Amino acid sequence: MTSKLIASGLRQQLTKFAHQFRRQHLSTAAAAATAAAEPQHHEDSTGITMKGVKISGRPLYLDVQATSPVDPRVLDAMLPYNMSRFGNPHSRTHMYGWESDLAVENARAQVASLIGASPKEIVFTSGATESNNISVKGVMHFYKDKKRHVITTQTEHKCVLDSCRHLQQEGFDVTYLPVGSDGIIDLEKLRSAIRPDTGLVSVMAVNNEIGVVQPVEEIGKICKEFNVPFHTDAAQALGKIPVDVEKWNVSLMSLSGHKIYGPKGVGALYLRRRPRIRVEPQMNGGGQERGIRSGTVPTPLVVGMGAACELAMKEMDYDHKRISALQERLLNGIREKLEGVVVNGSMERRYTGNLNLSFAYVEGESLLMGLKEVAVSSGSACTSASLEPSYVLRALGVDEDMAHTSIRFGIGRFTTEAEIDRAVELTVHQVQKLREMSPLYEMVKEGVNIKDIQWAQH
Amino acid sequence: MLRLVSKRILGAASREVPAPALQVLPRFYHERVVDHYDNPRNVGSFDKNDPTVGTGLVGAPACGDVMKLQIRVDEKTGKIVDACFKTFGCGSAIASSSVATEWVKGKQMEEVLSIKNTEIAKHLSLPPVKLHCSMLAEDAIKAAVKDYEAKRAKSTSTEATSEEKAATA
C-alpha cells in the first residue's frame, strides 16, 4: 500500500519535471527566446510598451557613440557572402574559399587605405575590445623580459583599463596619466612618465564619453623620440577625423566596425611593419591572420567593415560639415532656453558628433526617464550598476553633483534636423520640469550657496 | 518508518527539479514609479519660517540624491494636514518622496514615524539597487517631524518666558 503511495507520489513529481522540461523545449527556439526574453513587451496601435515605459513610436536615435545603424550600402555588400558566396576564406582547395579570400583581401585593402597603411599591416579581430586586448597584453607579454612599464590615461575605454589592471596583477607597472579639466593630457607629464623600461604608451584618439580629441601627433613624436611603441584606440576616430598612421607615428591601432555604420562583431588591429612590432597572440589556433589572431575570418562581417571604411573615406568631409552644423543647432537651441548648461570636455579639440552636456540641479537618470522618446546616454551614477558617477567625468574633475547630471548626445550620418529640433524641445521641457522639482534649484534661486551646506549623508 | 522514507524520497525528488532558469530581472521601472514621475503629486514648498511647518532636508548631491520634505501640522490635534516635497534624484527617488508625501497626509505625527522604507519600496517595486531611495524618503519624514518638534519646543519656551514677563509686568 505504502509502496503504491510512493509510486504515485514519484509519478506526480516526475510528470512535473517533464512538464517543466517540455516547457523549456518549446516548438521553436525563437518562440522560447521571445517567451523568456521580453515578458513585458507588447506593441499595439497606440505605441510600444517596454520595461514599464510607454512611448508612441520608436525613439529618436542620438546615441551614435554606443553603436551606429548599418549603412544600407554596407548591408548590400555583405549579403552575397551569407547565402551564395559563403565559403571559408581559408579553404585553399576550391572556388568557394578562393572567392571568399579575395573578398577578405579586398576589405583589408579598403580598411588600410582609410588609415594610410599597407594591407599587410591589418589584422581582423572581433572588435576594438579584442584589438585593445591584443595590443596591451600581447605587446607587454612579448617584451616582458626587458619592458615592465605601461603608460595610459585615466579616461581610456574600460577594456584598456581592465587589461592594464590585469597586467598590474601580473607584476607590471602602470602609470595612469591624469587629464586636465578639458579632457586633454599634459604632454609634459607624459614625457616625464616615460622610463627606460616603458613598453607601451596607450592613449585613445577620440574619447567615447566626452568626444575630446587627444593630441596624437605630438604624442607620436614624443614616443618616437624615446623609441616607445604607441598604441591608440581609434574606434571612435575612424572615419570621423582624418587618421594617418604615418603622421601619428602609431605602432598599433584598434579599429571597430560598428562605430562607422558597419556590422557589429568585427574590428581590426593595425600592426606596424617598419619597425616591426611583435605581439603575443591572445587567440591560439590554426595561425590565421599571420598567427596574430587564429580563427576563421568572418567574411560577411569583414566585407561589411571594408565597405563601411570605403564609404567613410568618400563621405567624411560631407558628414563632418553636416554634423558640425547639427551640433551647433543642438547646442544653441538648448542654450537659448536654458541656463546652467555646461559642456564637458574641450570645445575646441572635440569631435563634433559627440556632445556631453551637464544640466545643473537636475539628475541624469530622472532626465533620461523623461527623455524616453530620445535615445541618449548618461554618465550618471544611477545608470551604472554602482552609485559611482562615470570615471571619465570624475577624471575631468567635474564636481560630483554635476557628474550626476550629464547627458551624452551623439549625432551621426543619419541624424536629421527635425530630430535635433525635437530633441531640443523635449530636453528643454524636461529640464525645466525637473528644475521645478529640485530643492537645489530652489536654494540657488533663494541665494543660498549650495557648496556651503553641510549635508547629512547616510 | 515507510512513511518517513517515502517522504524523504519525494522530498529528494522535488529538490532535484532544476529551478526554472533564474531570470536576471531586467531593470525596469514599475508603472507606479513612472506614474509618480509623469504626474508628481505635492511638488512645492511651504514657507520655512511658518511655525506650523516642519522641513526635512536629507541626502547629498555627491550621492546623487537630495530630498526636501515639508509637513504642515495642525497645532491642536498634532495631525499632518498637508505635505509637499522637492527632490534632486533619479526617478525612484522622486517616486519615493512623492509616495511619502501622500502617505503622511492626514496622519498623526507619531504615526508617520513608523512608516518604513521597506513599505515604500514594496509599494513601488523598487529593485535592490534603488532601496537607498526609499531609505532617504523615510529619513526625510523623520527629519521633517523632528524639525517641527524642535520649532515647537523653541516657540513654547519663548512663549513661557514672554508669559512670565507679562506676569511680572
PDB file of C-alpha atoms in Angstrom, chain B:
ATOM      1  CA  MET B   1       9.048   4.268   9.024  1.00  0.00           C
ATOM      2  CA  LEU B   2       7.956   3.643   5.484  1.00  0.00           C
ATOM      3  CA  ARG B   3       6.113   6.953   5.516  1.00  0.00           C
ATOM      4  CA  LEU B   4       9.293   8.768   6.573  1.00  0.00           C
ATOM      5  CA  VAL B   5      11.273   7.019   3.851  1.00  0.00           C
ATOM      6  CA  SER B   6       8.653   7.832   1.221  1.00  0.00           C
ATOM      7  CA  LYS B   7       8.556  11.476   2.312  1.00  0.00           C
ATOM      8  CA  ARG B   8      12.326  11.659   2.081  1.00  0.00           C
ATOM      9  CA  ILE B   9      12.336  10.162  -1.394  1.00  0.00           C
ATOM     10  CA  LEU B  10       9.652  12.545  -2.585  1.00  0.00           C
ATOM     11  CA  GLY B  11      11.473  15.422  -0.894  1.00  0.00           C
ATOM     12  CA  ALA B  12      14.731  14.476  -2.599  1.00  0.00           C
ATOM     13  CA  ALA B  13      12.943  14.104  -5.903  1.00  0.00           C
ATOM     14  CA  SER B  14      11.397  17.556  -5.673  1.00  0.00           C
ATOM     15  CA  ARG B  15      14.738  19.090  -4.727  1.00  0.00           C
ATOM     16  CA  GLU B  16      16.227  17.704  -7.899  1.00  0.00           C
ATOM     17  CA  VAL B  17      13.870  19.801 -10.006  1.00  0.00           C
ATOM     18  CA  PRO B  18      16.133  22.324 -11.675  1.00  0.00           C
ATOM     19  CA  ALA B  19      14.967  25.771 -10.683  1.00  0.00           C
ATOM     20  CA  PRO B  20      13.499  27.415 -13.787  1.00  0.00           C
ATOM     21  CA  ALA B  21      16.417  29.269 -15.350  1.00  0.00           C
ATOM     22  CA  LEU B  22      16.839  32.147 -12.919  1.00  0.00           C
ATOM     23  CA  GLN B  23      15.805  35.124 -14.965  1.00  0.00           C
ATOM     24  CA  VAL B  24      18.029  38.062 -14.249  1.00  0.00           C
ATOM     25  CA  LEU B  25      15.215  40.538 -13.796  1.00  0.00           C
ATOM     26  CA  PRO B  26      15.696  43.244 -16.415  1.00  0.00           C
ATOM     27  CA  ARG B  27      15.955  46.583 -14.661  1.00  0.00           C
ATOM     28  CA  PHE B  28      12.733  48.316 -15.395  1.00  0.00           C
ATOM     29  CA  TYR B  29      10.532  50.938 -13.833  1.00  0.00           C
ATOM     30  CA  HIS B  30       7.342  49.834 -12.206  1.00  0.00           C
ATOM     31  CA  GLU B  31       4.279  51.567 -13.587  1.00  0.00           C
ATOM     32  CA  ARG B  32       3.807  53.374 -10.295  1.00  0.00           C
ATOM     33  CA  VAL B  33       7.275  54.897 -10.443  1.00  0.00           C
ATOM     34  CA  VAL B  34       6.665  56.148 -13.972  1.00  0.00           C
ATOM     35  CA  ASP B  35       3.270  57.472 -12.905  1.00  0.00           C
ATOM     36  CA  HIS B  36       4.725  59.420  -9.991  1.00  0.00           C
ATOM     37  CA  TYR B  37       7.372  60.825 -12.285  1.00  0.00           C
ATOM     38  CA  ASP B  38       4.954  61.909 -15.011  1.00  0.00           C
ATOM     39  CA  ASN B  39       2.287  63.194 -12.619  1.00  0.00           C
ATOM     40  CA  PRO B  40       4.103  64.150  -9.470  1.00  0.00           C
ATOM     41  CA  ARG B  41       1.856  64.817  -6.534  1.00  0.00           C
ATOM     42  CA  ASN B  42       2.523  67.511  -3.970  1.00  0.00           C
ATOM     43  CA  VAL B  43       5.519  69.173  -5.564  1.00  0.00           C
ATOM     44  CA  GLY B  44       6.090  72.523  -3.984  1.00  0.00           C
ATOM     45  CA  SER B  45       7.238  74.474  -0.986  1.00  0.00           C
ATOM     46  CA  PHE B  46       5.820  75.868   2.191  1.00  0.00           C
ATOM     47  CA  ASP B  47       7.245  78.828   3.979  1.00  0.00           C
ATOM     48  CA  LYS B  48      10.155  77.551   6.046  1.00  0.00           C
ATOM     49  CA  ASN B  49       9.594  80.083   8.788  1.00  0.00           C
ATOM     50  CA  ASP B  50       5.947  79.258   9.290  1.00  0.00           C
ATOM     51  CA  PRO B  51       5.677  77.771  12.810  1.00  0.00           C
ATOM     52  CA  THR B  52       3.271  75.079  11.678  1.00  0.00           C
ATOM     53  CA  VAL B  53       5.698  73.775   9.037  1.00  0.00           C
ATOM     54  CA  GLY B  54       8.408  71.186   9.590  1.00  0.00           C
ATOM     55  CA  THR B  55      11.139  70.833   6.976  1.00  0.00           C
ATOM     56  CA  GLY B  56      13.314  67.780   6.452  1.00  0.00           C
ATOM     57  CA  LEU B  57      16.324  68.124   4.134  1.00  0.00           C
ATOM     58  CA  VAL B  58      18.295  64.908   3.674  1.00  0.00           C
ATOM     59  CA  GLY B  59      20.826  63.421   1.317  1.00  0.00           C
ATOM     60  CA  ALA B  60      23.791  64.897  -0.504  1.00  0.00           C
ATOM     61  CA  PRO B  61      24.400  65.997  -4.105  1.00  0.00           C
ATOM     62  CA  ALA B  62      27.582  63.918  -4.052  1.00  0.00           C
ATOM     63  CA  CYS B  63      25.470  60.776  -3.703  1.00  0.00           C
ATOM     64  CA  GLY B  64      23.093  61.975  -6.354  1.00  0.00           C
ATOM     65  CA  ASP B  65      20.058  62.276  -4.093  1.00  0.00           C
ATOM     66  CA  VAL B  66      18.676  65.238  -2.154  1.00  0.00           C
ATOM     67  CA  MET B  67      15.155  65.267  -0.745  1.00  0.00           C
ATOM     68  CA  LYS B  68      13.280  68.099   0.903  1.00  0.00           C
ATOM     69  CA  LEU B  69      10.026  67.081   2.573  1.00  0.00           C
ATOM     70  CA  GLN B  70       7.801  69.601   4.313  1.00  0.00           C
ATOM     71  CA  ILE B  71       4.802  68.936   6.534  1.00  0.00           C
ATOM     72  CA  ARG B  72       2.176  71.323   7.821  1.00  0.00           C
ATOM     73  CA  VAL B  73       0.867  70.264  11.195  1.00  0.00           C
ATOM     74  CA  ASP B  74      -2.332  71.293  12.950  1.00  0.00           C
ATOM     75  CA  GLU B  75      -1.075  72.528  16.317  1.00  0.00           C
ATOM     76  CA  LYS B  76      -4.031  71.438  18.355  1.00  0.00           C
ATOM     77  CA  THR B  77      -4.543  67.912  17.084  1.00  0.00           C
ATOM     78  CA  GLY B  78      -0.980  67.091  16.048  1.00  0.00           C
ATOM     79  CA  LYS B  79      -2.282  65.858  12.693  1.00  0.00           C
ATOM     80  CA  ILE B  80      -0.412  66.462   9.447  1.00  0.00           C
ATOM     81  CA  VAL B  81      -2.780  68.406   7.238  1.00  0.00           C
ATOM     82  CA  ASP B  82      -0.579  68.964   4.229  1.00  0.00           C
ATOM     83  CA  ALA B  83       2.762  67.885   2.829  1.00  0.00           C
ATOM     84  CA  CYS B  84       4.935  68.758  -0.121  1.00  0.00           C
ATOM     85  CA  PHE B  85       8.327  67.764  -1.464  1.00  0.00           C
ATOM     86  CA  LYS B  86      11.173  68.652  -3.787  1.00  0.00           C
ATOM     87  CA  THR B  87      13.744  66.122  -4.915  1.00  0.00           C
ATOM     88  CA  PHE B  88      17.020  66.085  -6.809  1.00  0.00           C
ATOM     89  CA  GLY B  89      17.440  62.453  -7.723  1.00  0.00           C
ATOM     90  CA  CYS B  90      16.573  59.605 -10.020  1.00  0.00           C
ATOM     91  CA  GLY B  91      13.053  58.521 -10.938  1.00  0.00           C
ATOM     92  CA  SER B  92      12.855  56.139  -7.988  1.00  0.00           C
ATOM     93  CA  ALA B  93      13.883  58.892  -5.571  1.00  0.00           C
ATOM     94  CA  ILE B  94      11.226  61.215  -6.951  1.00  0.00           C
ATOM     95  CA  ALA B  95       8.602  58.488  -6.710  1.00  0.00           C
ATOM     96  CA  SER B  96       9.644  57.536  -3.156  1.00  0.00           C
ATOM     97  CA  SER B  97       9.345  61.091  -1.879  1.00  0.00           C
ATOM     98  CA  SER B  98       6.077  61.609  -3.739  1.00  0.00           C
ATOM     99  CA  VAL B  99       4.655  58.477  -2.116  1.00  0.00           C
ATOM    100  CA  ALA B 100       5.957  59.654   1.253  1.00  0.00           C
ATOM    101  CA  THR B 101       4.028  62.940   0.973  1.00  0.00           C
ATOM    102  CA  GLU B 102       0.875  61.066   0.011  1.00  0.00           C
ATOM    103  CA  TRP B 103       1.131  58.700   2.961  1.00  0.00           C
ATOM    104  CA  VAL B 104       1.813  61.303   5.649  1.00  0.00           C
ATOM    105  CA  LYS B 105      -1.179  63.438   4.830  1.00  0.00           C
ATOM    106  CA  GLY B 106      -3.936  63.075   7.350  1.00  0.00           C
ATOM    107  CA  LYS B 107      -1.893  61.048   9.816  1.00  0.00           C
ATOM    108  CA  GLN B 108      -0.701  61.844  13.294  1.00  0.00           C
ATOM    109  CA  MET B 109       2.911  62.828  13.724  1.00  0.00           C
ATOM    110  CA  GLU B 110       3.734  59.838  15.880  1.00  0.00           C
ATOM    111  CA  GLU B 111       2.125  57.516  13.340  1.00  0.00           C
ATOM    112  CA  VAL B 112       4.250  58.672  10.430  1.00  0.00           C
ATOM    113  CA  LEU B 113       7.427  57.901  12.319  1.00  0.00           C
ATOM    114  CA  SER B 114       6.532  54.252  11.890  1.00  0.00           C
ATOM    115  CA  ILE B 115       6.462  54.398   8.073  1.00  0.00           C
ATOM    116  CA  LYS B 116       9.281  52.089   6.997  1.00  0.00           C
ATOM    117  CA  ASN B 117      11.376  52.306   3.847  1.00  0.00           C
ATOM    118  CA  THR B 118      10.545  48.677   3.087  1.00  0.00           C
ATOM    119  CA  GLU B 119       6.874  49.589   2.743  1.00  0.00           C
ATOM    120  CA  ILE B 120       7.665  52.363   0.283  1.00  0.00           C
ATOM    121  CA  ALA B 121       9.991  50.052  -1.636  1.00  0.00           C
ATOM    122  CA  LYS B 122       7.370  47.340  -1.834  1.00  0.00           C
ATOM    123  CA  HIS B 123       4.672  49.752  -2.990  1.00  0.00           C
ATOM    124  CA  LEU B 124       6.911  50.898  -5.840  1.00  0.00           C
ATOM    125  CA  SER B 125       8.524  47.505  -6.522  1.00  0.00           C
ATOM    126  CA  LEU B 126      11.967  49.057  -6.239  1.00  0.00           C
ATOM    127  CA  PRO B 127      14.841  46.837  -7.316  1.00  0.00           C
ATOM    128  CA  PRO B 128      17.572  46.231  -4.692  1.00  0.00           C
ATOM    129  CA  VAL B 129      19.907  48.801  -6.231  1.00  0.00           C
ATOM    130  CA  LYS B 130      17.286  51.516  -5.590  1.00  0.00           C
ATOM    131  CA  LEU B 131      16.478  50.720  -1.976  1.00  0.00           C
ATOM    132  CA  HIS B 132      18.520  53.668  -0.744  1.00  0.00           C
ATOM    133  CA  CYS B 133      15.951  55.977  -2.343  1.00  0.00           C
ATOM    134  CA  SER B 134      13.229  54.667  -0.065  1.00  0.00           C
ATOM    135  CA  MET B 135      15.607  54.880   2.929  1.00  0.00           C
ATOM    136  CA  LEU B 136      16.132  58.522   2.142  1.00  0.00           C
ATOM    137  CA  ALA B 137      12.381  59.100   1.963  1.00  0.00           C
ATOM    138  CA  GLU B 138      11.955  57.543   5.425  1.00  0.00           C
ATOM    139  CA  ASP B 139      14.782  59.745   6.726  1.00  0.00           C
ATOM    140  CA  ALA B 140      13.134  62.792   5.196  1.00  0.00           C
ATOM    141  CA  ILE B 141       9.851  62.105   7.001  1.00  0.00           C
ATOM    142  CA  LYS B 142      11.657  61.678  10.308  1.00  0.00           C
ATOM    143  CA  ALA B 143      13.718  64.815   9.732  1.00  0.00           C
ATOM    144  CA  ALA B 144      10.597  66.858   8.964  1.00  0.00           C
ATOM    145  CA  VAL B 145       8.873  65.687  12.131  1.00  0.00           C
ATOM    146  CA  LYS B 146      11.984  66.354  14.198  1.00  0.00           C
ATOM    147  CA  ASP B 147      12.281  69.830  12.746  1.00  0.00           C
ATOM    148  CA  TYR B 148       8.656  70.607  13.598  1.00  0.00           C
ATOM    149  CA  GLU B 149       9.114  69.365  17.187  1.00  0.00           C
ATOM    150  CA  ALA B 150      12.259  71.440  17.564  1.00  0.00           C
ATOM    151  CA  LYS B 151      10.427  74.524  16.318  1.00  0.00           C
ATOM    152  CA  ARG B 152       7.557  73.910  18.676  1.00  0.00           C
ATOM    153  CA  ALA B 153       9.871  73.392  21.634  1.00  0.00           C
ATOM    154  CA  LYS B 154      11.649  76.618  20.871  1.00  0.00           C
ATOM    155  CA  SER B 155       8.398  78.574  20.462  1.00  0.00           C
ATOM    156  CA  THR B 156       6.847  77.200  23.674  1.00  0.00           C
ATOM    157  CA  SER B 157       9.978  78.132  25.627  1.00  0.00           C
ATOM    158  CA  THR B 158       9.932  81.664  24.217  1.00  0.00           C
ATOM    159  CA  GLU B 159       6.172  81.807  24.934  1.00  0.00           C
ATOM    160  CA  ALA B 160       6.831  80.758  28.512  1.00  0.00           C
ATOM    161  CA  THR B 161       9.437  83.458  29.019  1.00  0.00           C
ATOM    162  CA  SER B 162       7.174  86.123  27.463  1.00  0.00           C
ATOM    163  CA  GLU B 163       4.274  84.974  29.678  1.00  0.00           C
ATOM    164  CA  GLU B 164       6.489  85.291  32.727  1.00  0.00           C
ATOM    165  CA  LYS B 165       7.457  88.739  31.608  1.00  0.00           C
ATOM    166  CA  ALA B 166       3.764  89.628  31.198  1.00  0.00           C
ATOM    167  CA  ALA B 167       3.009  88.162  34.642  1.00  0.00           C
ATOM    168  CA  THR B 168       5.748  90.055  36.349  1.00  0.00           C
ATOM    169  CA  ALA B 169       4.985  93.263  34.457  1.00  0.00           C
TER     170      ALA B 169
END
